[in-house]
PDB file of C-alpha atoms in Angstrom:
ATOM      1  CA  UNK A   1       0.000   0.000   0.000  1.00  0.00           C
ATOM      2  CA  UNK A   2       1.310   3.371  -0.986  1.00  0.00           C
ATOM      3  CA  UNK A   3      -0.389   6.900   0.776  1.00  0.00           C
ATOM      4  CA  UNK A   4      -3.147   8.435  -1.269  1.00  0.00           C
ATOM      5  CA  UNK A   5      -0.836  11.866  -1.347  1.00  0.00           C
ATOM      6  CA  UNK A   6       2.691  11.370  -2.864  1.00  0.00           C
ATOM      7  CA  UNK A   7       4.968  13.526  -4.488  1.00  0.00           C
ATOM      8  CA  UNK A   8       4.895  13.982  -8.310  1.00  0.00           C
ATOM      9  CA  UNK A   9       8.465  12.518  -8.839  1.00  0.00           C
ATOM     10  CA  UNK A  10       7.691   9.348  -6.809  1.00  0.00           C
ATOM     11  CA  UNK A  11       4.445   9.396  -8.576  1.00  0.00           C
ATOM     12  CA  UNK A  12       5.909   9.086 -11.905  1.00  0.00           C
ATOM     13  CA  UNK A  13       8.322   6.584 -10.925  1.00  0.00           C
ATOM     14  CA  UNK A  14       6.448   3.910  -9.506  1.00  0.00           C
ATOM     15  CA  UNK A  15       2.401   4.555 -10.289  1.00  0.00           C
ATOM     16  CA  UNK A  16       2.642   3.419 -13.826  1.00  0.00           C
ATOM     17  CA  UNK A  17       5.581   1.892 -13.870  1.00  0.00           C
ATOM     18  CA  UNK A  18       6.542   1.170 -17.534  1.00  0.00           C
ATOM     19  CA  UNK A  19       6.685   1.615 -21.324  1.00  0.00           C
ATOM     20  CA  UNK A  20       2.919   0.662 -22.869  1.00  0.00           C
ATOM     21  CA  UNK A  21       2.144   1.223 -26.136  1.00  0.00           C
ATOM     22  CA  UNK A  22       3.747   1.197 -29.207  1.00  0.00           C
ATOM     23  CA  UNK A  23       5.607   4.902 -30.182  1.00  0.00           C
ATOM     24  CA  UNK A  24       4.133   4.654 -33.685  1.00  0.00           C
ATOM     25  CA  UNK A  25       0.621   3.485 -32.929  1.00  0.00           C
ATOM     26  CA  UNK A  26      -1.093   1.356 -35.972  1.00  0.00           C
ATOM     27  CA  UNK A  27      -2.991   3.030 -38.644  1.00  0.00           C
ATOM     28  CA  UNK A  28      -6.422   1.937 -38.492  1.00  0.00           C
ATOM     29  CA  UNK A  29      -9.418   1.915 -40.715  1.00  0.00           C
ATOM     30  CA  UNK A  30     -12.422   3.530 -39.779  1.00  0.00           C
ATOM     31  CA  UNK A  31     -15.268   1.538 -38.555  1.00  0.00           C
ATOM     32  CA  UNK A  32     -17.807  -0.078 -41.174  1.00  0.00           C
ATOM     33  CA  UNK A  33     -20.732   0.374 -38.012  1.00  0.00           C
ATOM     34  CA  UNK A  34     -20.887   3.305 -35.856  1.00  0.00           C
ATOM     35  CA  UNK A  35     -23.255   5.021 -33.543  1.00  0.00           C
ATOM     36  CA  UNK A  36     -26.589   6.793 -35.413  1.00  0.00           C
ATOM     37  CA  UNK A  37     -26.264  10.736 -35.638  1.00  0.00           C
ATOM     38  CA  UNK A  38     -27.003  12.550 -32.558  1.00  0.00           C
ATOM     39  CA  UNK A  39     -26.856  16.064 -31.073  1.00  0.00           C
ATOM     40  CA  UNK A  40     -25.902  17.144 -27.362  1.00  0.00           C
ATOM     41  CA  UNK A  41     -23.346  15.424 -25.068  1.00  0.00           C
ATOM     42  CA  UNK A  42     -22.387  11.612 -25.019  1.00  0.00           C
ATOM     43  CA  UNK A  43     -20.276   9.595 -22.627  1.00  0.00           C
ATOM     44  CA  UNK A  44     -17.653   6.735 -23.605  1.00  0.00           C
ATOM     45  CA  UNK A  45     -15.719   5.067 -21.144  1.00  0.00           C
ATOM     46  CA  UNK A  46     -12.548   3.396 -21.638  1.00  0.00           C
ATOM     47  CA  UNK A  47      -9.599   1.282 -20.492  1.00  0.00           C
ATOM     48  CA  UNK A  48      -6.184   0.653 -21.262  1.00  0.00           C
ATOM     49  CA  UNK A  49      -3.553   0.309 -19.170  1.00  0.00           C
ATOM     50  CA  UNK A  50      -2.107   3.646 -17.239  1.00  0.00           C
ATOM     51  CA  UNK A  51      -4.865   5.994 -17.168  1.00  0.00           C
ATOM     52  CA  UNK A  52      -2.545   9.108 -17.585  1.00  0.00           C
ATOM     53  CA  UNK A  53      -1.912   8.175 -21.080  1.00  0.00           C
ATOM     54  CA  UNK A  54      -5.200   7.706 -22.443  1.00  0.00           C
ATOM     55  CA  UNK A  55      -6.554  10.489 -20.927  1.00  0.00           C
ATOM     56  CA  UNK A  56      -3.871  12.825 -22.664  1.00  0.00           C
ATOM     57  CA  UNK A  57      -4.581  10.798 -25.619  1.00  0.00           C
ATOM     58  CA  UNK A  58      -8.485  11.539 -25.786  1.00  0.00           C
ATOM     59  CA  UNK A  59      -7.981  14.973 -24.472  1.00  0.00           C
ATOM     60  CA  UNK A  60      -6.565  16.514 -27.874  1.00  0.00           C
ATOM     61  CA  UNK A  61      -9.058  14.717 -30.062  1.00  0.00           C
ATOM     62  CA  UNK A  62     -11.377  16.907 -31.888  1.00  0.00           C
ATOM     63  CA  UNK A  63     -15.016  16.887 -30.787  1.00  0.00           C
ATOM     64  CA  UNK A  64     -13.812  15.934 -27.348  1.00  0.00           C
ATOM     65  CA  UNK A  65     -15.028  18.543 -24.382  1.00  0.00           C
ATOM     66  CA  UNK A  66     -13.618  17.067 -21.555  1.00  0.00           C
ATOM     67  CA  UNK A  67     -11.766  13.519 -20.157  1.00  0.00           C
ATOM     68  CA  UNK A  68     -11.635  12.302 -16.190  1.00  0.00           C
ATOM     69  CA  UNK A  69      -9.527   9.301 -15.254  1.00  0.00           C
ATOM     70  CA  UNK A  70     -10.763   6.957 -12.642  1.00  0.00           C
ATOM     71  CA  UNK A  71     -12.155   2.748 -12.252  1.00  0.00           C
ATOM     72  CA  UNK A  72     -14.518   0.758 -13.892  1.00  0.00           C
ATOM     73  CA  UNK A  73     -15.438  -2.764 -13.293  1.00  0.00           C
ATOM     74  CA  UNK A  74     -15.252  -2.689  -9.656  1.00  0.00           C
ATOM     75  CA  UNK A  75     -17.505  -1.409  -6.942  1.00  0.00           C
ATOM     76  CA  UNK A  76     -17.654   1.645  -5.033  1.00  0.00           C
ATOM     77  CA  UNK A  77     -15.920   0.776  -1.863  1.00  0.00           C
ATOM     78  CA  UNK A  78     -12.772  -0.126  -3.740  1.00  0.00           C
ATOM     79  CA  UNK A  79     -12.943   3.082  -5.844  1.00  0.00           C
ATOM     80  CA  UNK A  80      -9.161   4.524  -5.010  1.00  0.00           C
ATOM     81  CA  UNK A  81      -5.276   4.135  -6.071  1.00  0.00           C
ATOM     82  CA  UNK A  82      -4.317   2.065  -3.582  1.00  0.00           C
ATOM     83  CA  UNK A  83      -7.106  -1.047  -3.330  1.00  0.00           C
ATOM     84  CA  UNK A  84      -6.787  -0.706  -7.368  1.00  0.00           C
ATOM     85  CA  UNK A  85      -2.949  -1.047  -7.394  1.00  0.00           C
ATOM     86  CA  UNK A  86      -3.241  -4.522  -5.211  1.00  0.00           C
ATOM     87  CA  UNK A  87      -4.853  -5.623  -8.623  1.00  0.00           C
ATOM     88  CA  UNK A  88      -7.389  -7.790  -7.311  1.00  0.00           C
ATOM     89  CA  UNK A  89     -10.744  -5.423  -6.971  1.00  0.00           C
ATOM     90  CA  UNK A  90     -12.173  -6.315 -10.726  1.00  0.00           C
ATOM     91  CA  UNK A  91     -11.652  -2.818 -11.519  1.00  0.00           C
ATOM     92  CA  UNK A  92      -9.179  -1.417 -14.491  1.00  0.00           C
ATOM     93  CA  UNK A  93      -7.697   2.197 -14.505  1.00  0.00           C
ATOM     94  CA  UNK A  94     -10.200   3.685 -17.161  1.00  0.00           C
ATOM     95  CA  UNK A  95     -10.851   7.332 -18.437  1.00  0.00           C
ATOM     96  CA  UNK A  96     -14.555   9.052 -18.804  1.00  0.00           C
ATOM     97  CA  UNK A  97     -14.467  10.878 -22.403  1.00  0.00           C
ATOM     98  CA  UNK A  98     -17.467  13.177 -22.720  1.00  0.00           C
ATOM     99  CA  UNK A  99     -18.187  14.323 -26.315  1.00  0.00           C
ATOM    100  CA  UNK A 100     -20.043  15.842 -28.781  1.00  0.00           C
ATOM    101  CA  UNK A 101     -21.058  13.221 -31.706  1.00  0.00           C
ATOM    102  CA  UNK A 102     -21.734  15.658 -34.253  1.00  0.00           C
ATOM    103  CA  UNK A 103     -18.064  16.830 -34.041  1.00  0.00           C
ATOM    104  CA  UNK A 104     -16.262  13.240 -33.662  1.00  0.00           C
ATOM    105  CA  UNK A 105     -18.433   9.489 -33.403  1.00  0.00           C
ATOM    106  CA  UNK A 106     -18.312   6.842 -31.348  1.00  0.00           C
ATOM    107  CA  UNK A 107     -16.844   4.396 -33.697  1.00  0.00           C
ATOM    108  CA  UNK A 108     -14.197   7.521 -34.492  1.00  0.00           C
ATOM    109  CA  UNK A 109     -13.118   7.294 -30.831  1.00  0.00           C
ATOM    110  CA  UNK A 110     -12.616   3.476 -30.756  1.00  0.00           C
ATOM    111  CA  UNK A 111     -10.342   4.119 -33.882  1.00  0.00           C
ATOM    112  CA  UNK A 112      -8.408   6.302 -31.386  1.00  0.00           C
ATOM    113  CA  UNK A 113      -8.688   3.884 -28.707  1.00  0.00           C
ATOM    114  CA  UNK A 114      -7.407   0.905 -30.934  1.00  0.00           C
ATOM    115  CA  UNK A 115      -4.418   2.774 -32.981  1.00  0.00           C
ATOM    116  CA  UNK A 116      -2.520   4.779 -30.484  1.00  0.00           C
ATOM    117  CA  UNK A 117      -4.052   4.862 -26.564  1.00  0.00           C
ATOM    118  CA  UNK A 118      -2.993   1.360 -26.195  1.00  0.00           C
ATOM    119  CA  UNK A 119      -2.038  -2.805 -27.440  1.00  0.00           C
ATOM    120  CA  UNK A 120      -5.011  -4.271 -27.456  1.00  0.00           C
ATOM    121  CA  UNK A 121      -3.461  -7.448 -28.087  1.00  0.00           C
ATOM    122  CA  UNK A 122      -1.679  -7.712 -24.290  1.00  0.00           C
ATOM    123  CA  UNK A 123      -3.584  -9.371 -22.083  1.00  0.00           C
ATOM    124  CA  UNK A 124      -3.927  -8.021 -18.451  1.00  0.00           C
ATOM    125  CA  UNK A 125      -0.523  -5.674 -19.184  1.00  0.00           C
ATOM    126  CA  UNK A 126       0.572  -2.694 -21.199  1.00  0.00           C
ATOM    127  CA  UNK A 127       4.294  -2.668 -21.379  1.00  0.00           C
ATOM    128  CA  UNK A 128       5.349  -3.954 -17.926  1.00  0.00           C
ATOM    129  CA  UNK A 129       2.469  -2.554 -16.230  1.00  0.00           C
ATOM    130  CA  UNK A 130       1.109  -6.025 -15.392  1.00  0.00           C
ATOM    131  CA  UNK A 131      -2.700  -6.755 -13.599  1.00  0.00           C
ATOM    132  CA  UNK A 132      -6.099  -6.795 -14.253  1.00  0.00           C
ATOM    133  CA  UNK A 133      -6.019  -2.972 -13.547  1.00  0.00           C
ATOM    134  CA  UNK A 134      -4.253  -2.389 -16.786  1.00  0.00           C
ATOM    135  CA  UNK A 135      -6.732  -4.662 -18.642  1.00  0.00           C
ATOM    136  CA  UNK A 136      -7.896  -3.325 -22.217  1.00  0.00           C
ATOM    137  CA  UNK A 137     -11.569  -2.773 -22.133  1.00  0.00           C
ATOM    138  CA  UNK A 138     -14.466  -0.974 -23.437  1.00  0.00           C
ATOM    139  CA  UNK A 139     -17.146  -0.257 -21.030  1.00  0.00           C
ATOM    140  CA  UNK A 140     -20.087   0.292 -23.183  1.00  0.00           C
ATOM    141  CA  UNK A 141     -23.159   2.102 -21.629  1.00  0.00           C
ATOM    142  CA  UNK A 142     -26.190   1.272 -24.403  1.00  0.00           C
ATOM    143  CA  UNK A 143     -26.567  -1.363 -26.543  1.00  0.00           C
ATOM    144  CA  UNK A 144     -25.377   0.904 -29.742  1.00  0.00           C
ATOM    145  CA  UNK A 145     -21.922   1.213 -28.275  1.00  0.00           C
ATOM    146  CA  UNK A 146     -22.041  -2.522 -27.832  1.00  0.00           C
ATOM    147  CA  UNK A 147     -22.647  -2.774 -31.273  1.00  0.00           C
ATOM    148  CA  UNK A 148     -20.257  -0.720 -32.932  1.00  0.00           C
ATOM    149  CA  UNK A 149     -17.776  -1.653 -30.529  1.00  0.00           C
ATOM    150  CA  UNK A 150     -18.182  -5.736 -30.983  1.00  0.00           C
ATOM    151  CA  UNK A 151     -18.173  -5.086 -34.865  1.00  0.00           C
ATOM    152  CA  UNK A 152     -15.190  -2.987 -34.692  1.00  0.00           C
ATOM    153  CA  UNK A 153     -13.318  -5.588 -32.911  1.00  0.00           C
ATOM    154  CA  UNK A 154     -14.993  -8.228 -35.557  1.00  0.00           C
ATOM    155  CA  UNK A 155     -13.393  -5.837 -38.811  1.00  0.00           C
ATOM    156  CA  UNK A 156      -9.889  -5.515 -37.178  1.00  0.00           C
ATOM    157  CA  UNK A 157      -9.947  -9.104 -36.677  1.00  0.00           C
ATOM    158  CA  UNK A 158     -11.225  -9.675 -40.016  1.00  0.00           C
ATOM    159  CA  UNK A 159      -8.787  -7.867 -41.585  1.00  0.00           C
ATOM    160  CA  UNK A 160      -5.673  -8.901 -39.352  1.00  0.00           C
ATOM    161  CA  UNK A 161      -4.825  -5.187 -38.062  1.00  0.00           C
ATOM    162  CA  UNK A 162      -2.930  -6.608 -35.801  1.00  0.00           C
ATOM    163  CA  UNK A 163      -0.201  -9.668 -35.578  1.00  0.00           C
ATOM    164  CA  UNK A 164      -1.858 -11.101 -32.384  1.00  0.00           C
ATOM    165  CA  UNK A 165      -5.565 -11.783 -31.439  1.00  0.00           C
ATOM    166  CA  UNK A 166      -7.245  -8.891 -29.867  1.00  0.00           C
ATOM    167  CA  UNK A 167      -8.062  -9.393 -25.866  1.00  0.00           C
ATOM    168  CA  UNK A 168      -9.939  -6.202 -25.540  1.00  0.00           C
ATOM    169  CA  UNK A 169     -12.974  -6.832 -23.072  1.00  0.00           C
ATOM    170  CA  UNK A 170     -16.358  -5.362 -24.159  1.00  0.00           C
ATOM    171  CA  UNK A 171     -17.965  -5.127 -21.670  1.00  0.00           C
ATOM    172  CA  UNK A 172     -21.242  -3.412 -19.825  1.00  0.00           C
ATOM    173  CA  UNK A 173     -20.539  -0.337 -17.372  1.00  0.00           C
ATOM    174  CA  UNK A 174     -21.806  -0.740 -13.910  1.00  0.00           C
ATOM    175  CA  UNK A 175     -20.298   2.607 -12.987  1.00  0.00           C
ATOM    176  CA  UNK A 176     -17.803   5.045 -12.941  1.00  0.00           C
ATOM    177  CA  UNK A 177     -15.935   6.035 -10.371  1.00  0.00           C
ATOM    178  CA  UNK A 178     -13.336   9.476 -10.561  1.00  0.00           C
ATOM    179  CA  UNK A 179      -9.614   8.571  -9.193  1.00  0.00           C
ATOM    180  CA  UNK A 180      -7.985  11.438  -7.205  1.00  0.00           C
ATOM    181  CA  UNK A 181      -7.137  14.692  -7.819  1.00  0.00           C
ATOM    182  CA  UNK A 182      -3.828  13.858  -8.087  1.00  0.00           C
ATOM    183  CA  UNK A 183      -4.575  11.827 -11.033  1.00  0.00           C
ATOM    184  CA  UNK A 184      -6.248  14.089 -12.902  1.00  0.00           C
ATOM    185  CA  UNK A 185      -4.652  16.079 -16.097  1.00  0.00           C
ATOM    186  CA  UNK A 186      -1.480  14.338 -15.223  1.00  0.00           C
ATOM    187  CA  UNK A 187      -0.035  14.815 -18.696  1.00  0.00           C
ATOM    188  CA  UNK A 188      -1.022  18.103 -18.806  1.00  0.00           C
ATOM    189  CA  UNK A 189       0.141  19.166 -15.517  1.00  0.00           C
ATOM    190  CA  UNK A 190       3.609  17.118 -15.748  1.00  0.00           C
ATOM    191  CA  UNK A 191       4.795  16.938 -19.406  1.00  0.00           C
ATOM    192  CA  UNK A 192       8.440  17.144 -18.286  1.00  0.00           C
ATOM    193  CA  UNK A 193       7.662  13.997 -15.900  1.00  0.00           C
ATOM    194  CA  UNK A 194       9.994  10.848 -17.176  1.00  0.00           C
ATOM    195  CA  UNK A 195       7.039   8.370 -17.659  1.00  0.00           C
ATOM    196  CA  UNK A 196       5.493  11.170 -19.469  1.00  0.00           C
ATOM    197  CA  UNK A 197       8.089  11.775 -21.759  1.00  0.00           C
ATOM    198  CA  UNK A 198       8.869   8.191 -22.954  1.00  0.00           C
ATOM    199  CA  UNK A 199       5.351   6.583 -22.873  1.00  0.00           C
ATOM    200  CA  UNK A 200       2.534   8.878 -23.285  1.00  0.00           C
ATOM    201  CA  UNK A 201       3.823  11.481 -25.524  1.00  0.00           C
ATOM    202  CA  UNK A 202       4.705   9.439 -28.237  1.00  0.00           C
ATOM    203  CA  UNK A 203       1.306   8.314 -28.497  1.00  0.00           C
ATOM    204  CA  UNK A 204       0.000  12.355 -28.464  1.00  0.00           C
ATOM    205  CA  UNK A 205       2.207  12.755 -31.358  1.00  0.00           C
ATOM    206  CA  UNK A 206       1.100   9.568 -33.027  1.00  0.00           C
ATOM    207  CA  UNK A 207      -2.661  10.668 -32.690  1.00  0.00           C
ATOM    208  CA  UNK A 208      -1.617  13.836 -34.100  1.00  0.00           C
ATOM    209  CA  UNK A 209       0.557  12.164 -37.192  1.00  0.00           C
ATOM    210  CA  UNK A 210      -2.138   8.969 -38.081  1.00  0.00           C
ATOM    211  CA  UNK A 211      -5.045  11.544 -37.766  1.00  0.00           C
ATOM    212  CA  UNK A 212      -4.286  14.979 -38.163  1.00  0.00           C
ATOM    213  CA  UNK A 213      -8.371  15.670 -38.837  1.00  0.00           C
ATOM    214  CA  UNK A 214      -9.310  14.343 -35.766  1.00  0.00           C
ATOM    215  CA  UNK A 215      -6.393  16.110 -33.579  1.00  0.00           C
ATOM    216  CA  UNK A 216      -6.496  19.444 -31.862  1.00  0.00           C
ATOM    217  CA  UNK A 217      -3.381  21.250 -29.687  1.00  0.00           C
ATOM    218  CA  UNK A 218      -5.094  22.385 -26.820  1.00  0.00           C
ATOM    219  CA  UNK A 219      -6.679  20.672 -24.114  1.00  0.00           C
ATOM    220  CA  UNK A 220     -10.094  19.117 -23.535  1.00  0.00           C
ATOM    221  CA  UNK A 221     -11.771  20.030 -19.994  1.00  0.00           C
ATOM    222  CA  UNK A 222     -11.183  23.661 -20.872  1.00  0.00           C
ATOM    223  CA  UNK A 223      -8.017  24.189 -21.034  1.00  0.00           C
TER     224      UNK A 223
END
């Protein structure tokens, strides 16, 4: 067990401890089934090994208005860092991604999810981050994001995206539960931090290389 407060250097030596994804990220096509037009605010929630990385990921795509990182899969009274770290509460470290679908679509985001956030052929691990907390996973919350989710994993099977099967988890959200503050905007607030530096901004500048449409500079949740 490791206190809920720590200092940001200890945080990003030991919190996520390793490289994840790959630095070039894998071009992707875009999904053959995706989510009917809609207006107003959606939710997606998603999971893939270090939450700090995904979250910076989803925070500079376009049509994105704002990203929280937290657990999903669990229940409530194992909701924080330190039960999560231990590896054995069912939840995995996830990120909240509020959008607007006339700007960017569900199946868009999955693209994103499946080409640079994260391997979703690792099982249980990104890089040496190893547990179920680092799980791939798509929590869907209505049985269209089911949909487009299960036949987006059925094309990039299909058409062997990747060299190994995919293990990303579809599966329903139960709930949703914010990590601390601490957590929050990490790659935003630290871009100078090691961790930072060699695994989560490559896959910023991968987003922003594979799909310069869908890529903004600034920051989602305002900033």
């Amino acid at each position: 067990m490791r206190p809920r407060l720590l200092p940001v250097l200890f945080l990003a030596l030991t919190a996520c401890t390793a490289a994840s994804a790959r630095d070039e990220g894998v071009p992707l096509p875009a999904p053959t089934v995706d989510a009917s037009p809609a207006t107003g605010e959606a939710t997606a929630v998603f999971a893939g090994g270090c939450f700090w990385g995904v979250e910076g990921v989803f925070q500079h795509v376009r049509g994105v208005k704002s990203v929280r990182a937290g657990y999903a899969g669990g229940d409530a009274a194992h909701a924080n860092y330190d039960d999560v770290s231990d590896g054995d509460t069912g939840h995995a470290e996830s990120v909240r991604v509020v959008y607007d679908p006339a700007q960017v679509t569900y199946g868009q985001l999955l693209q994103v999810f499946f080409s640079v956030a994260q391997d979703p052929t690792l099982l249980n691990r990104q890089g040496p981050d190893v547990g179920t907390q680092y799980r791939s996973a798509v929590f869907y919350a209505t049985p269209e994001q089911k949909k487009v989710a299960e036949a987006y994993v059925a094309q990039l099977t299909a058409s062997h995206a990747f060299p190994a099967p995919i293990v990303t988890e579809v599966t329903p959200l139960k709930a949703f539960y914010p990590a601390e503050d601490y957590h929050q905007d990490y790659m935003r607030l630290n871009p100078d931090a090691m961790y930072i530096v060699v695994n989560d901004r490559p896959k910023v500048l991968a987003l922003q290389r594979l799909y310069p449409q869908r890529y903004v500079a600034g920051w989602a949740n305002g900033r």
